[in-house]
Coordinates of C-alpha atoms and ligand atoms in Angstrom, one line a residue:
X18 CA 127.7 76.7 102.1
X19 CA 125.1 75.4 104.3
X20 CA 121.2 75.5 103.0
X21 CA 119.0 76.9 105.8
X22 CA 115.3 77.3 106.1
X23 CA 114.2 80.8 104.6
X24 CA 113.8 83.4 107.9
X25 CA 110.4 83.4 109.1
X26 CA 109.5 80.2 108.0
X27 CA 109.2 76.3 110.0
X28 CA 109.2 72.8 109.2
X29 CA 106.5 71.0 110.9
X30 CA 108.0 68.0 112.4
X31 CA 106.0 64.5 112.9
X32 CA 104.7 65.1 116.8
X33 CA 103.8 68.6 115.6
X34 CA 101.8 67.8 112.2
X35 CA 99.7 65.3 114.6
X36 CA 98.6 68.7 116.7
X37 CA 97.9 70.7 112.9
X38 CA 96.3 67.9 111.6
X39 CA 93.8 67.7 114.9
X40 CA 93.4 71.5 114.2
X41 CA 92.3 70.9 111.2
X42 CA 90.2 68.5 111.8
X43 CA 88.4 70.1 114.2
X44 CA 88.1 73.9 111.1
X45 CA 86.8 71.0 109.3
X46 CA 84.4 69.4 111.7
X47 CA 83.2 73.2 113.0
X48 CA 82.2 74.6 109.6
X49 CA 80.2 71.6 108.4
X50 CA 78.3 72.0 111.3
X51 CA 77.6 76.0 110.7
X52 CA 77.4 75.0 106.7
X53 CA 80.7 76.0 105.4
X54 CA 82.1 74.8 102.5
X55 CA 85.5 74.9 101.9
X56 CA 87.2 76.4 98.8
X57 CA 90.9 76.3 97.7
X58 CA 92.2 78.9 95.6
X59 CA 95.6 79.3 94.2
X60 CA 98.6 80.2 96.1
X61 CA 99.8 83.1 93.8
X62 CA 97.2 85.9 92.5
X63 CA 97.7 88.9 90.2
X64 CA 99.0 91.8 92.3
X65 CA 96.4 94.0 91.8
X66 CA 93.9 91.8 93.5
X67 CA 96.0 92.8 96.8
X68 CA 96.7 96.4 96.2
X69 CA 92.6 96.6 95.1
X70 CA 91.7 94.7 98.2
X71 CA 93.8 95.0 100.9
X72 CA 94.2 98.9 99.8
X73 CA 97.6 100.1 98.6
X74 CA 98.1 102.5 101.4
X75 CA 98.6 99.5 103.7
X76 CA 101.7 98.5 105.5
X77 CA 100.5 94.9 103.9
X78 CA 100.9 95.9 100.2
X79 CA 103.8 98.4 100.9
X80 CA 106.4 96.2 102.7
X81 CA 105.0 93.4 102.7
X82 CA 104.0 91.6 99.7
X83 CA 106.0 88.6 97.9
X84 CA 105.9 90.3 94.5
X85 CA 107.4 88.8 91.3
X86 CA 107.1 89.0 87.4
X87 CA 106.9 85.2 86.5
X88 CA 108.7 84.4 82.8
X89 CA 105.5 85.9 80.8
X90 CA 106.0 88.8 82.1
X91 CA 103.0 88.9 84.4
X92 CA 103.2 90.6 88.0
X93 CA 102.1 88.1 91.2
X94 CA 102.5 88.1 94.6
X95 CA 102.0 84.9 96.7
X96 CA 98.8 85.6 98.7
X97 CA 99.1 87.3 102.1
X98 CA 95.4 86.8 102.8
X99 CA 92.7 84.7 101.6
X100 CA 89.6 87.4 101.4
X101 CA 91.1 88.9 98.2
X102 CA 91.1 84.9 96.7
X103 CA 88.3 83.9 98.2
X104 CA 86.3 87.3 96.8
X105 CA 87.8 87.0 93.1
X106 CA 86.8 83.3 93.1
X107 CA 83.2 85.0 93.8
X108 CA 83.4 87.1 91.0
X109 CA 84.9 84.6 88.6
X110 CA 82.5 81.9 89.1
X111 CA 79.4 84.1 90.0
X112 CA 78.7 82.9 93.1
X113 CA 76.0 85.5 93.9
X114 CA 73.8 83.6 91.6
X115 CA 74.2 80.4 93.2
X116 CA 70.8 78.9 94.4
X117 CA 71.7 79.2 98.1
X118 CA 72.6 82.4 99.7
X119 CA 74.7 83.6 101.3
X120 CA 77.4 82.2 100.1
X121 CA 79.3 80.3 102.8
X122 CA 83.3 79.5 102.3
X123 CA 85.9 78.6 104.4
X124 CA 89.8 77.9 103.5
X125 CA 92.6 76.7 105.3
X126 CA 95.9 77.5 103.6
X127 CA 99.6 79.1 103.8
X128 CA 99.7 83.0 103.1
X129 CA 102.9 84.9 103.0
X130 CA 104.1 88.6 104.0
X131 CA 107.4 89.4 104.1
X132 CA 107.4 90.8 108.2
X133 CA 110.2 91.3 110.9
X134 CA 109.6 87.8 111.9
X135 CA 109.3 87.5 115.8
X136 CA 107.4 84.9 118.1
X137 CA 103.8 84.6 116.5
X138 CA 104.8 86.7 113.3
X139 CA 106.0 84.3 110.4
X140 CA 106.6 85.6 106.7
X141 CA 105.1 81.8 105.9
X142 CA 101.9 81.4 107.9
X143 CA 98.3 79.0 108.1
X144 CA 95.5 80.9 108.1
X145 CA 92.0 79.3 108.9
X146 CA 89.4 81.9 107.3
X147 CA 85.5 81.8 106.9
X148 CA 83.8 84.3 104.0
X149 CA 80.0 84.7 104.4
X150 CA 79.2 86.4 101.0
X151 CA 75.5 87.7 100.0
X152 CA 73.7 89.1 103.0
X153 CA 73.8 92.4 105.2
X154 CA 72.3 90.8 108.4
X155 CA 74.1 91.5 111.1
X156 CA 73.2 87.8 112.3
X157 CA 75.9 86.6 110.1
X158 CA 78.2 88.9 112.0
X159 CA 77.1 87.2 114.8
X160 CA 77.2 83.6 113.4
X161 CA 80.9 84.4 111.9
X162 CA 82.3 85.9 115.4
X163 CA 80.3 82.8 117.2
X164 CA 82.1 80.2 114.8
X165 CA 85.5 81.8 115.7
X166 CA 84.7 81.8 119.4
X167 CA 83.6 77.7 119.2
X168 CA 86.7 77.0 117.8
X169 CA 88.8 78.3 120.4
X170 CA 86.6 77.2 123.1
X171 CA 86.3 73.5 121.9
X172 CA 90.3 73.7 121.4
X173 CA 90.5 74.2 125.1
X174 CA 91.5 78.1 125.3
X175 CA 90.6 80.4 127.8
X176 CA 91.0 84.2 128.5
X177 CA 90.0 85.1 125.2
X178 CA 88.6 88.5 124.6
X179 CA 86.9 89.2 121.9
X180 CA 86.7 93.0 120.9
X181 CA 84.2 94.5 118.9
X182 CA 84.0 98.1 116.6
X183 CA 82.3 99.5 114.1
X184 CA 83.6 101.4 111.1
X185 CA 80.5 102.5 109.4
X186 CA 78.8 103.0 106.5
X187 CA 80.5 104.6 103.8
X188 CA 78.5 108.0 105.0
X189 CA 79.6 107.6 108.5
X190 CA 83.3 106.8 107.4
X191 CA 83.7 109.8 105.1
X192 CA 82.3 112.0 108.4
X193 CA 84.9 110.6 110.2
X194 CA 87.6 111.0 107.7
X195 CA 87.5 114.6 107.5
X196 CA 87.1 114.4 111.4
X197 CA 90.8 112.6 111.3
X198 CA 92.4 114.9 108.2
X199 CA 91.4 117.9 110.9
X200 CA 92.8 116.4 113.5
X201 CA 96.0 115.2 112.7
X202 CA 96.6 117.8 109.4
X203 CA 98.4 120.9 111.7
X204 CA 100.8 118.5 113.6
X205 CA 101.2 115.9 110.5
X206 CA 104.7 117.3 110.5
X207 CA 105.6 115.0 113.6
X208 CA 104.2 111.7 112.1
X209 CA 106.3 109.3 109.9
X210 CA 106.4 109.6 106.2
X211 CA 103.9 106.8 105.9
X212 CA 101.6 108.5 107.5
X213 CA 102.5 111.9 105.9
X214 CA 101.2 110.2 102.5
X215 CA 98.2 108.2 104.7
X216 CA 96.4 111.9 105.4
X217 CA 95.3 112.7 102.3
X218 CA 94.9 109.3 100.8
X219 CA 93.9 107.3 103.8
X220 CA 93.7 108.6 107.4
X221 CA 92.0 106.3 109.1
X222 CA 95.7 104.2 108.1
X223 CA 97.0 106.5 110.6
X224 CA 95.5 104.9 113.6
X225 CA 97.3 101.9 112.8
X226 CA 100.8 103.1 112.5
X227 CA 103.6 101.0 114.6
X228 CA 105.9 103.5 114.4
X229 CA 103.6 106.3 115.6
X230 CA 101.3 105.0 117.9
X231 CA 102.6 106.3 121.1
X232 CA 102.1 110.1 119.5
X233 CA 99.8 112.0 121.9
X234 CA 97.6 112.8 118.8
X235 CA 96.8 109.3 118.8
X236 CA 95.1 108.9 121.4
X237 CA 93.0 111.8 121.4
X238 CA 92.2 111.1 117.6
X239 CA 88.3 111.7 116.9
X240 CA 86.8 108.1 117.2
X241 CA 84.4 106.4 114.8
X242 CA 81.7 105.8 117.0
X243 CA 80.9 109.6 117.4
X244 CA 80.4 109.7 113.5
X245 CA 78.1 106.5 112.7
X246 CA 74.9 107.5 110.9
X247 CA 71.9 106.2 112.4
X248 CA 71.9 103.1 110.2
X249 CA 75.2 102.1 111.2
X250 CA 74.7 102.4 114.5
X251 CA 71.7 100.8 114.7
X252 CA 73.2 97.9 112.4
X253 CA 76.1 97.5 115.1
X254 CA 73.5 97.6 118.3
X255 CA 72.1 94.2 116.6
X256 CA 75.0 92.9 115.7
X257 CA 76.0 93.3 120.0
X258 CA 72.1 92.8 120.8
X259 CA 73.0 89.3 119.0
X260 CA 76.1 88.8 120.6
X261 CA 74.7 88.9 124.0
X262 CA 71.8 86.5 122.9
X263 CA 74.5 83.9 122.0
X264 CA 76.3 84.2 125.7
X265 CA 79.0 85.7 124.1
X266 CA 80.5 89.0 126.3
X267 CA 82.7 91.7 124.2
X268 CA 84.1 94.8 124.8
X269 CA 83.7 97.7 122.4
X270 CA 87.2 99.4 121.3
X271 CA 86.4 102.3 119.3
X272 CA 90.1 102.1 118.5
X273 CA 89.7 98.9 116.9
X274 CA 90.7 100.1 113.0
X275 CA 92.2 96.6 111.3
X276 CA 95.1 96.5 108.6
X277 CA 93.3 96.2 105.9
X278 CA 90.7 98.6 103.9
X279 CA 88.2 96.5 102.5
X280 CA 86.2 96.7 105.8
X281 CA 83.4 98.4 107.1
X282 CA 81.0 98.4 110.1
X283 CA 81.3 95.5 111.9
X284 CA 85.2 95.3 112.5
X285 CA 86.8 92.4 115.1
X286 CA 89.5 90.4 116.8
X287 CA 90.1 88.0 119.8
X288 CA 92.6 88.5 122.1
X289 CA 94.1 86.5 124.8
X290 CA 95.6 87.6 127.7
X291 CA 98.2 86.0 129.5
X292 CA 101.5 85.8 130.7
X293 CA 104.3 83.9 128.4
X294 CA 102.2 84.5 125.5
X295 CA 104.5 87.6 124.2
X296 CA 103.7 91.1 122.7
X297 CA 101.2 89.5 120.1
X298 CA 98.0 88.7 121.8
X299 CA 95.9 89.4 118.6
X300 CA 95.0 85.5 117.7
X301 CA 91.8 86.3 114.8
X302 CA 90.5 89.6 113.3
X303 CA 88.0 89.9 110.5
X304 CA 85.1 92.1 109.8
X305 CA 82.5 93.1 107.3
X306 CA 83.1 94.3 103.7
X307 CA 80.6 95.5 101.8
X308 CA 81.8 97.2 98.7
X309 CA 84.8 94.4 98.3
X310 CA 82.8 92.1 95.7
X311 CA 82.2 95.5 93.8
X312 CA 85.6 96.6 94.0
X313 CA 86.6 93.6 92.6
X314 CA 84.6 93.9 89.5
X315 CA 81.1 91.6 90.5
X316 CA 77.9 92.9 91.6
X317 CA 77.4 95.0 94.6
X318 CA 77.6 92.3 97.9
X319 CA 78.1 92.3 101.1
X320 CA 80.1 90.0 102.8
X321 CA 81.8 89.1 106.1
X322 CA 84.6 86.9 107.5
X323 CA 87.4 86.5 109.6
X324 CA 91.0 84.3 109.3
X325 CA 93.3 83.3 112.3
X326 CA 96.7 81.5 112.5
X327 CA 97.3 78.2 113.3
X328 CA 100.8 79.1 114.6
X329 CA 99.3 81.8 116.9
X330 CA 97.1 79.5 117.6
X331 CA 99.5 76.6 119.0
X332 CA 101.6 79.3 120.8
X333 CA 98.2 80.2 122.8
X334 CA 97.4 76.2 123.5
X335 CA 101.0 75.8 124.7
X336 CA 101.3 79.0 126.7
X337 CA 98.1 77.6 128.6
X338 CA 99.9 74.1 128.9
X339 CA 96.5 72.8 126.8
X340 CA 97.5 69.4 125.3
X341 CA 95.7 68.2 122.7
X342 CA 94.5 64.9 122.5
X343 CA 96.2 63.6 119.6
X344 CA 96.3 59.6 118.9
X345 CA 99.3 58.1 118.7
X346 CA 100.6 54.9 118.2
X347 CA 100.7 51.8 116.2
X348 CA 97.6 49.0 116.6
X349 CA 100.0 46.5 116.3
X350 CA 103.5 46.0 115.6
X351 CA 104.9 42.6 113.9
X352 CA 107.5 40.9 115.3
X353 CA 108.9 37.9 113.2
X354 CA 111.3 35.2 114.0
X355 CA 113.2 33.3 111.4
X356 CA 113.8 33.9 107.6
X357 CA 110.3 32.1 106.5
X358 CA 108.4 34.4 109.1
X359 CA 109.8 37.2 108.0
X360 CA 109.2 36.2 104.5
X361 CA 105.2 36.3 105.4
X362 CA 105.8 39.4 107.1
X363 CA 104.7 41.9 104.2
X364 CA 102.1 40.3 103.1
X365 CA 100.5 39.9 106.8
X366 CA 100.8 43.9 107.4
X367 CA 99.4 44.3 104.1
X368 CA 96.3 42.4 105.1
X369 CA 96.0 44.6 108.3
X370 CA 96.7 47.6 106.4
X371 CA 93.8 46.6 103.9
X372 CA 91.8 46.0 106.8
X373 CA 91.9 49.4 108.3
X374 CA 94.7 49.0 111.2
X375 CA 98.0 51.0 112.0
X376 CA 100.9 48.3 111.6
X377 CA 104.0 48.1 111.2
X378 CA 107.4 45.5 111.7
X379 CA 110.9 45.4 110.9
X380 CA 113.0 46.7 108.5
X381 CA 116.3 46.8 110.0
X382 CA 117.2 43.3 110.5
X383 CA 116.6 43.4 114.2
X384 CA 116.2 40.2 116.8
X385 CA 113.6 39.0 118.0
X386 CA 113.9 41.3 121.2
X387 CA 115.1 44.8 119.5
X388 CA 111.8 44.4 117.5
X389 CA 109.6 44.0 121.1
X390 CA 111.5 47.2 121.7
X391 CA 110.6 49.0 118.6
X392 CA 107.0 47.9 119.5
X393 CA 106.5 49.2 123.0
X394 CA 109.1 52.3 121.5
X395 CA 106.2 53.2 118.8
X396 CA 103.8 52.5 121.6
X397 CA 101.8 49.9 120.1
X398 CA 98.9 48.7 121.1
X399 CA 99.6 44.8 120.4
X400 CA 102.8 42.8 119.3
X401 CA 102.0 40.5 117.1
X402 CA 104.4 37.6 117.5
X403 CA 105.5 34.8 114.3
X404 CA 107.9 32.0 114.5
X405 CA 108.5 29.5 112.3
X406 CA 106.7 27.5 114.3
X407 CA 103.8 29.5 114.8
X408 CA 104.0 30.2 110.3
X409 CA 104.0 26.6 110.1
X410 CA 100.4 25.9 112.2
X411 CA 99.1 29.6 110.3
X412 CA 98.8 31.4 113.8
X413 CA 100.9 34.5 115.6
X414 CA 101.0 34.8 118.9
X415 CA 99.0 38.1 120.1
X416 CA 100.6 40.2 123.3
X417 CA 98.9 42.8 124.6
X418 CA 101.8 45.3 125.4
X419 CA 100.2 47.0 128.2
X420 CA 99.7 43.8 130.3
X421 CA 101.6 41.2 129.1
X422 CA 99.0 38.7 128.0
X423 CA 99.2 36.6 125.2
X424 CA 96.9 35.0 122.8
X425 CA 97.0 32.5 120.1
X426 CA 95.1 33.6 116.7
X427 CA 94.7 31.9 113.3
X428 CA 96.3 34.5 110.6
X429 CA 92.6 34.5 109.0
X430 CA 91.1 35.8 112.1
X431 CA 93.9 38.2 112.8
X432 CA 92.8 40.9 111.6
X433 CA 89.0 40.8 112.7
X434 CA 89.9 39.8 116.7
X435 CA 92.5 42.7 116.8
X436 CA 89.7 45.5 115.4
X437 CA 87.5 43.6 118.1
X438 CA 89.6 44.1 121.1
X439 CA 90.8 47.6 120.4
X440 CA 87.1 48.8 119.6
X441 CA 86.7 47.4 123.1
X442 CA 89.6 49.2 124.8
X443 CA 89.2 51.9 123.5
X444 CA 85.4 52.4 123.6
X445 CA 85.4 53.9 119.8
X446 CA 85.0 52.3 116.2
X447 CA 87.7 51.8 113.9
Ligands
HAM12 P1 94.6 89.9 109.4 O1 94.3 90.6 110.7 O2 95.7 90.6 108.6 O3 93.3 89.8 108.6 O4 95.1 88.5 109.8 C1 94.3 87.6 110.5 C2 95.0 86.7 111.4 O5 96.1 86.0 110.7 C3 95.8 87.4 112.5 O6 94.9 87.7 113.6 C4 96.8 86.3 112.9 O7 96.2 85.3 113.6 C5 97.2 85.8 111.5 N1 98.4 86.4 111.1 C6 98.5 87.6 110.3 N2 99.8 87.8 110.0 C7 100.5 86.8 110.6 C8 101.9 86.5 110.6 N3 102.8 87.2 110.0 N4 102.3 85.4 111.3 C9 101.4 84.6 111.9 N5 100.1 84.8 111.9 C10 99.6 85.9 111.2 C11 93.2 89.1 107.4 O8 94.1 88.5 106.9 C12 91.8 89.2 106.9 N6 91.8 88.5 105.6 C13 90.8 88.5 107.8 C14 89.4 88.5 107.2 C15 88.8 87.5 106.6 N7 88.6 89.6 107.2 C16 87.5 89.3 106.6 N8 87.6 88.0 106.2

């Protein structure tokens, strides 16, 4: 029997990690600069934290969840988001009385949810995900949904929409509840059994229903925005009034519900149209989430955040033919000639290796001219060349593979002349 790769899942291949680890890079370089710090929490959680969180009347805790009893006996399930972590990580270490506030976290990790896996929807996944924990202004709705925005822009993506709701207050929310349970309650009959069981214990699930959601009740369900009290609707007209300070256009979808419960007021995802992009355009969501820190057994907090998908991510860069400029490519590559040069050979790419360069050299036994190849194959930036005679005087010959020239170095000042002349070419330190 053959041993396959689990359904849903991917290995990423060297050519491909170069374009995560730029990614990454860039998550990195993006929330030091809005002061995010980055926590890691584990992989697997207690199940409750998800059914608490994400709500257990969610196709995500329903059909979703990698649930297991490990050999104590104890129920887990391998995370299939990070704000239930990131928000028990809160609690446990009581972050909300940490000296500077909000609280400002970011993680980039794998999540899992057992899906129907299709382009863009993976059971094994990568989100990037921010968490702004300990203030209720609606700038930090603003500064999340900017952050989010920045990313994608300094990736190189285009058409992106971002689409804004609000859910209200827990005032405005139980309004708009009963508004739903009215609506739908005489015709319920027609909907799936999901949402049979959804009415009473969560409608606003309803909206969200795959299997339903070309029902004509659907469409003319009552909409949020119609029942916001005045707070919440004055908390989202600053959250937009923001928005549009920061150059940042939206559109408003009163439809705009999420798959999660833990949210409230300010709710949001980016799209991106396009062709060749698929059915999923949905590349981020994430929203606000007041009572979740409660929920989960701290003090009352608010909080805010959003997560996105590297993989949806990539498909959106390639679909847009956006090439990232990854480096590749050796500094050097060592060619050796003779059974004393090669001796020397280690220890030489050691020394460049110590000094900060990308070498490498033969370990196959090749001549003198399969190892030239191997250096222009790994597209390396110099050869360096040692013969015996060349061991014998404590020099290598230095060729610059994308002219041709040719130098003559001492060993000792290998290293330094080659950090010198690639600083030069290429305009940047090493
Ligand atoms: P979510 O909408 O469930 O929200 O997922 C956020 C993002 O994760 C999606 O927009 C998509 O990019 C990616 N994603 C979700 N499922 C898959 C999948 N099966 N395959 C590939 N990518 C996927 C959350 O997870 C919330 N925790 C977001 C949040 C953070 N809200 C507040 N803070």
């Amino acid at each position: 029997m053959n041993i396959t790769i689990p359904r849903g899942t991917q290995d990423i291949l060297p050519g491909e990690s170069a374009k995560w680890q730029y990614i990454e890079a860039k998550a990195h370089d993006l929330c030091r600069r809005y002061n995010y710090q980055e926590i890691r929490t584990p992989i697997f959680e207690q199940t409750e934290l998800f059914s608490r969180s994400v709500g257990d009347t969610t196709d995500i805790v329903q059909k979703e969840m990698y649930t297991f009893e490990d050999r104590g006996g104890r129920n887990l399930t391998l995370r299939p988001e990070g704000t239930a972590s990131t928000v028990r990580s809160f609690v446990d270490e009581k972050m909300h009385g940490w000296a500077n506030q909000p609280v400002k976290l970011y993680y980039i990790g794998p999540m899992f949810r057992y899906e129907r896996p299709q382009s863009g929807r993976m059971r094994q996944f990568v989100q990037f995900g921010v968490e702004a924990m300990g203030s209720a202004d609606p700038a930090v709705d603003a500064e999340v949904i900017g952050l989010a925005m920045d990313f994608y822009k300094e990736l190189g993506l285009k058409g992106l929409k971002l689409v804004i709701n609000s859910l209200g207050d827990k005032e405005s929310r139980t309004a708009h509840r009963n508004a739903l349970v009215n609506h739908f309650k005489p015709r319920i009959g027609e909907f799936c059994s999901d949402c049979q069981e959804r009415l009473e214990k969560n409608p606003l699930r309803i909206l969200d229903c795959k299997q339903d959601a070309e029902h004509e009740l659907m469409a003319s369900a009552p909409s949020i925005l119609d029942y916001l009290n005045a707070e919440s609707r004055q908390y989202f007209e600053d959250v937009k009034t923001f928005l549009t300070a920061m150059d940042i256009p939206y559109e408003v979808d009163p439809g705009l519900v999420r798959g999660l419960d833990y949210y409230n007021n300010t709710a949001f995802e980016i799209m991106i149209d396009g062709e060749g992009f698929g059915a999923i355009t949905t590349l981020m969501g994430g929203g606000r989430y007041n009572g979740l820190v409660e929920e989960i057994g701290g003090p009352e907090t608010p909080g805010i955040g959003f997560a996105l998908s590297i993989e949806r991510l990539l498909m959106a860069l390639d679909s847009q033919g956006v090439t990232l400029p990854v480096e590749t490519g050796l500094d050097a590559y060592l060619v050796t000639m003779g059974d004393e040069a090669k001796k020397a050979g280690p220890r030489i790419l050691h020394e460049l290796r110590a000094a900060g360069l990308s070498v490498d050299g033969d370990y196959m036994g090749k001549k003198m001219k399969a190892q030239m190849k191997s250096a222009s194959r790994q597209n390396a930036a110099y050869a360096v060349i040692l013969g015996e005679e060349e061991l014998a005087k404590g020099t290598a010959v230095v060729k610059k593979m994308a002219d041709g020239t040719q130098e003559e170095w001492t060993l000792e000042e290998l290293a330094a002349n080659l950090k010198k002349h690639l600083e030069k070419e290429k305009g940047v330190s090493r």
